[in-house]
Amino acid sequence: MGIVTRDLTEITVVGEDDTGLIAEVTSLLFERSINIEDLDQAVREGVFRMTMRVDTSEMVTTEEKLREDLTDLGDDLGVDVQVRFPADRETQTIAVLVTKESHCLEALFEAWANGDLGADIEVVIGNHDDLEPLAAKYDVPFHDIGDEKGTPDEDQLLDLLAQYDADLIALARYMRILSPDVVFRYESRIINVHPSLLPAFPGASAYMQAIEEGVRIAGVTAHYVTTDLDQGPIITQRAFNVPDDATEEELQQIGQPLEAEALIEAIKLHLNDEVNVHRGRTKLRDPEETSAQLGAPEKLDQLNPDRPIDGLGEFVAEDDGEIEADD
């Protein structure tokens, strides 16, 4: 996963894996004096994905013509090509995916209404229709893509995401796994919140897993979505103590407000271009200029003991005298 920079044009190629795909696309770019700054590719379940970030500042073509040429090449190769120029992202928008839990969506709407989100929520997409009234309250379109069992129609999902062309997809407790066909098209642009301190307790029923394992500290994690379940690069986390004999419902009551907080913090970092991903780990671009809470509150650092630590013993050893223990 490469470094995301807003000054670069993003090109994503997704389709069936085949030889020569990379050469065909890179040759087209070279012929138009476009410099490739970053290229990453992967294949999962037979789906090929290539993400490039390129410098188009000195290209010998227009944006419209480049997009047209890449689309035509994609049609010839049987792949889908998406192009996002820096100017396309001046007004940032969010698509929110939900199931039935309302707390994260409600917090996103409140932050948006208060002007604290830094982007517009363009659409809410659910695999159930339970949260449609909440979207209607904020006059945001809602689309139910699930059947009677909640199984989502991913073709419809892809059509909607393309229609609204959101800069970011937020999974606000969306309880379904996205296929590589979706994830590959929105590399480093999908953020999920999970109710555990990943990588511990991935998958379903994370709070119950914490209870069953007897942990004293649990938490929540906002992370980028990859094709590996709950293993994407971590952006923000929050932690809390697990009370003795706590029930799953009690942990949910403690954790849900933190889920919303961690998700919103992660979204703001992404939208403000304050975080980037390198070799599977997120890093702040300018730590001294970022006030975000990535993990536990700073007050915790003051409460933790600062000694003993390895190395202090050498100062004791400098004393030639013997220290006798009290009887």
XYZ file of C-alpha atoms in Angstrom, residues 8-311:
304
model
C -0.959 13.175 -7.467
C -3.507 11.665 -9.813
C -4.820 8.271 -8.693
C -5.412 5.509 -11.230
C -7.008 2.213 -10.192
C -7.279 -0.828 -12.448
C -9.474 -3.776 -11.378
C -10.424 -6.913 -13.289
C -9.527 -10.501 -14.000
C -5.857 -11.316 -13.633
C -4.047 -11.519 -16.969
C -0.508 -11.134 -18.273
C 0.554 -7.828 -19.765
C -1.919 -5.611 -17.925
C 0.710 -3.552 -16.132
C 2.803 -3.071 -19.278
C -0.199 -1.894 -21.314
C -1.237 0.760 -18.801
C 2.248 2.009 -17.963
C 3.123 2.276 -21.667
C 0.082 4.459 -22.284
C 1.136 6.758 -19.445
C 4.757 6.913 -20.628
C 3.648 7.929 -24.122
C 1.816 10.912 -22.607
C 4.764 12.057 -20.431
C 3.106 10.970 -17.201
C 5.507 10.013 -14.417
C 4.553 7.115 -12.126
C 5.372 8.006 -8.520
C 3.951 4.913 -6.842
C 2.596 1.578 -8.096
C 1.101 -1.251 -6.099
C -0.601 -4.407 -7.326
C -2.282 -7.431 -5.819
C -4.362 -10.447 -6.803
C -6.994 -11.943 -4.502
C -9.569 -14.597 -5.399
C -8.760 -14.138 -9.075
C -9.318 -10.362 -8.963
C -6.407 -8.191 -10.107
C -5.891 -4.717 -8.666
C -3.294 -2.118 -9.589
C -3.174 1.270 -7.895
C -0.942 4.008 -9.258
C -0.266 7.551 -8.139
C 1.111 9.549 -11.001
C 2.298 13.083 -11.732
C 0.178 14.553 -14.523
C 1.468 18.118 -14.172
C 3.500 17.892 -17.417
C 1.424 15.415 -19.400
C 0.961 16.012 -23.127
C -2.801 15.477 -23.130
C -5.891 16.785 -21.376
C -7.549 15.282 -18.314
C -10.641 14.458 -20.325
C -8.631 12.753 -23.081
C -6.518 10.777 -20.609
C -9.614 9.490 -18.838
C -11.133 8.573 -22.200
C -7.973 6.788 -23.371
C -7.666 4.795 -20.149
C -11.339 3.834 -20.295
C -10.933 2.630 -23.890
C -7.821 0.655 -22.942
C -9.701 -0.878 -20.020
C -12.509 -1.942 -22.341
C -9.969 -3.570 -24.675
C -8.327 -5.411 -21.763
C -11.578 -6.308 -19.996
C -10.770 -4.324 -16.837
C -12.303 -1.354 -15.035
C -10.158 1.793 -14.877
C -10.868 4.698 -12.520
C -9.029 8.030 -12.671
C -9.132 10.643 -9.921
C -7.390 13.952 -10.574
C -6.445 16.237 -7.653
C -9.124 18.743 -8.684
C -11.740 15.996 -8.397
C -11.187 15.923 -4.644
C -11.506 19.590 -3.694
C -14.973 19.067 -2.190
C -14.758 15.903 -0.137
C -17.689 13.568 0.297
C -18.422 10.423 2.308
C -20.538 7.348 1.624
C -21.558 5.543 4.824
C -22.293 1.807 4.932
C -24.501 0.564 7.789
C -26.448 -2.436 9.043
C -28.650 -1.939 12.123
C -26.531 -0.266 14.841
C -27.160 3.479 14.857
C -24.542 4.953 17.190
C -21.729 5.527 14.673
C -24.040 6.879 11.981
C -25.705 9.197 14.487
C -22.315 10.520 15.635
C -21.249 11.095 12.018
C -24.433 13.019 11.288
C -24.004 15.142 14.428
C -20.388 15.960 13.559
C -21.471 16.863 10.027
C -24.335 19.066 11.241
C -21.965 20.850 13.645
C -19.413 21.486 10.917
C -16.834 19.274 12.635
C -16.568 16.511 10.051
C -14.790 18.334 7.239
C -16.800 16.650 4.473
C -20.359 16.072 3.313
C -22.218 12.802 3.814
C -23.606 12.134 0.339
C -25.338 8.785 0.820
C -26.058 6.042 3.347
C -26.122 2.467 2.047
C -27.407 -0.380 4.208
C -27.954 -4.107 3.964
C -31.111 -3.566 6.059
C -33.472 -0.594 6.056
C -33.525 -0.039 9.842
C -31.544 3.214 9.701
C -33.393 4.802 6.811
C -35.394 7.090 9.170
C -32.142 8.435 10.647
C -30.810 9.246 7.172
C -34.136 10.868 6.277
C -33.885 13.094 9.366
C -30.718 14.596 7.863
C -32.140 14.589 4.316
C -29.497 12.142 3.063
C -30.384 9.505 0.417
C -30.625 5.951 1.766
C -30.337 2.792 -0.325
C -31.120 -0.698 0.971
C -29.039 -3.227 -0.982
C -29.803 -6.278 1.176
C -32.245 -9.113 0.665
C -34.548 -10.461 3.390
C -31.526 -12.045 5.108
C -29.390 -8.933 4.768
C -27.171 -10.372 2.055
C -25.978 -7.331 0.080
C -26.058 -6.997 -3.696
C -22.472 -5.935 -4.360
C -23.156 -5.080 -7.993
C -25.714 -2.559 -6.766
C -23.247 -1.364 -4.132
C -20.576 -0.747 -6.773
C -23.086 1.096 -8.958
C -24.075 3.356 -6.059
C -20.473 4.061 -5.037
C -19.667 4.984 -8.621
C -22.792 7.160 -8.841
C -21.987 9.186 -5.724
C -18.189 9.139 -6.331
C -17.361 9.568 -2.656
C -13.838 10.390 -1.535
C -14.172 8.085 1.456
C -16.300 5.095 2.415
C -17.022 4.815 6.144
C -18.195 1.493 7.538
C -20.344 2.582 10.473
C -20.788 -0.894 11.988
C -21.514 -2.442 8.583
C -21.717 -6.116 9.497
C -20.706 -7.626 6.176
C -17.357 -8.478 4.622
C -16.553 -6.528 1.475
C -15.272 -8.611 -1.417
C -11.952 -7.873 -3.177
C -14.010 -6.529 -6.078
C -15.085 -3.634 -3.817
C -11.980 -3.220 -1.680
C -9.589 -3.133 -4.641
C -11.542 -0.305 -6.283
C -11.283 1.880 -3.187
C -7.793 1.128 -1.920
C -6.925 3.225 1.167
C -10.347 4.906 0.941
C -12.431 2.611 3.188
C -12.333 3.031 6.976
C -13.943 0.565 9.373
C -14.377 0.614 13.139
C -14.058 -2.687 15.004
C -14.964 -3.296 18.675
C -11.611 -4.633 19.858
C -7.980 -3.648 20.151
C -6.920 -5.237 16.885
C -5.228 -7.506 16.053
C -6.892 -9.179 19.071
C -10.435 -10.501 18.617
C -11.099 -9.957 14.902
C -14.360 -11.007 13.278
C -17.760 -11.303 14.908
C -18.718 -10.891 18.598
C -15.491 -9.136 19.588
C -16.828 -7.969 22.962
C -17.870 -11.518 23.835
C -14.447 -12.774 22.769
C -12.901 -10.288 25.208
C -15.106 -11.582 28.021
C -14.349 -15.223 27.228
C -10.601 -14.562 27.165
C -10.757 -12.748 30.506
C -8.944 -9.582 29.418
C -8.834 -6.652 31.826
C -8.520 -4.031 29.078
C -10.555 -3.995 25.868
C -11.112 -1.320 23.263
C -11.983 -0.322 19.720
C -10.012 0.224 16.514
C -10.565 2.338 13.406
C -8.563 0.990 10.480
C -8.264 0.970 6.720
C -10.050 -1.954 5.102
C -8.032 -4.526 3.170
C -8.947 -7.914 1.752
C -7.743 -9.516 5.003
C -10.516 -9.380 7.591
C -9.825 -6.800 10.325
C -6.109 -6.690 9.513
C -5.853 -3.377 7.684
C -3.534 -0.569 8.849
C -4.641 0.810 12.221
C -5.429 4.535 12.403
C -6.910 5.188 15.849
C -7.731 3.150 18.953
C -9.510 3.670 22.262
C -9.231 1.481 25.366
C -11.337 0.842 28.459
C -11.277 -1.375 31.542
C -13.408 -4.505 31.526
C -15.449 -4.696 34.750
C -15.548 -7.989 36.638
C -18.427 -10.188 35.494
C -19.317 -7.737 32.719
C -21.900 -8.863 30.188
C -21.603 -8.355 26.457
C -24.340 -5.719 26.629
C -22.452 -3.822 29.337
C -19.283 -3.799 27.248
C -21.266 -2.527 24.270
C -22.557 0.365 26.367
C -18.989 1.270 27.307
C -17.504 0.686 23.885
C -20.052 2.140 21.471
C -19.351 5.829 22.276
C -15.645 5.073 21.839
C -16.336 3.342 18.513
C -17.945 6.512 17.226
C -15.140 8.688 18.580
C -12.362 6.562 17.078
C -14.129 6.369 13.711
C -14.638 10.130 13.482
C -11.047 10.804 14.540
C -9.769 8.452 11.850
C -12.021 10.009 9.211
C -10.786 13.503 10.035
C -7.156 12.393 9.822
C -7.800 10.865 6.410
C -9.765 13.800 5.027
C -7.154 16.295 6.248
C -4.392 14.228 4.637
C -2.658 13.975 8.019
C -2.017 10.230 7.875
C -0.403 7.990 5.301
C 0.235 4.266 4.998
C 3.648 2.759 4.468
C 4.392 -0.962 4.610
C 1.127 -1.724 6.350
C 1.482 0.874 9.093
C -0.071 4.307 9.348
C 2.102 7.302 10.184
C 1.318 10.938 10.825
C 2.722 13.203 8.141
C 3.560 15.913 10.681
C 3.199 14.625 14.257
C 4.043 17.985 15.824
C 1.214 19.692 13.927
C -1.425 17.025 14.602
C -3.430 17.081 17.822
C -5.381 13.891 17.146
C -5.720 11.222 19.820
C -4.402 8.063 18.168
C -4.533 5.815 21.213
C -5.000 6.180 24.963
C -5.247 9.679 26.502
C -1.936 11.403 27.296
C -2.971 11.506 30.967
C -2.357 7.764 31.085
C 1.349 8.327 30.366
C 1.572 10.418 33.537
C -0.061 7.697 35.621
C 2.182 4.880 34.431
C 5.378 4.236 36.436
C 8.598 5.231 34.700
C 10.978 2.850 36.501
C 12.602 0.409 36.975
C 13.918 -0.029 33.432
C 16.893 -1.876 32.019
C 20.114 0.097 32.427
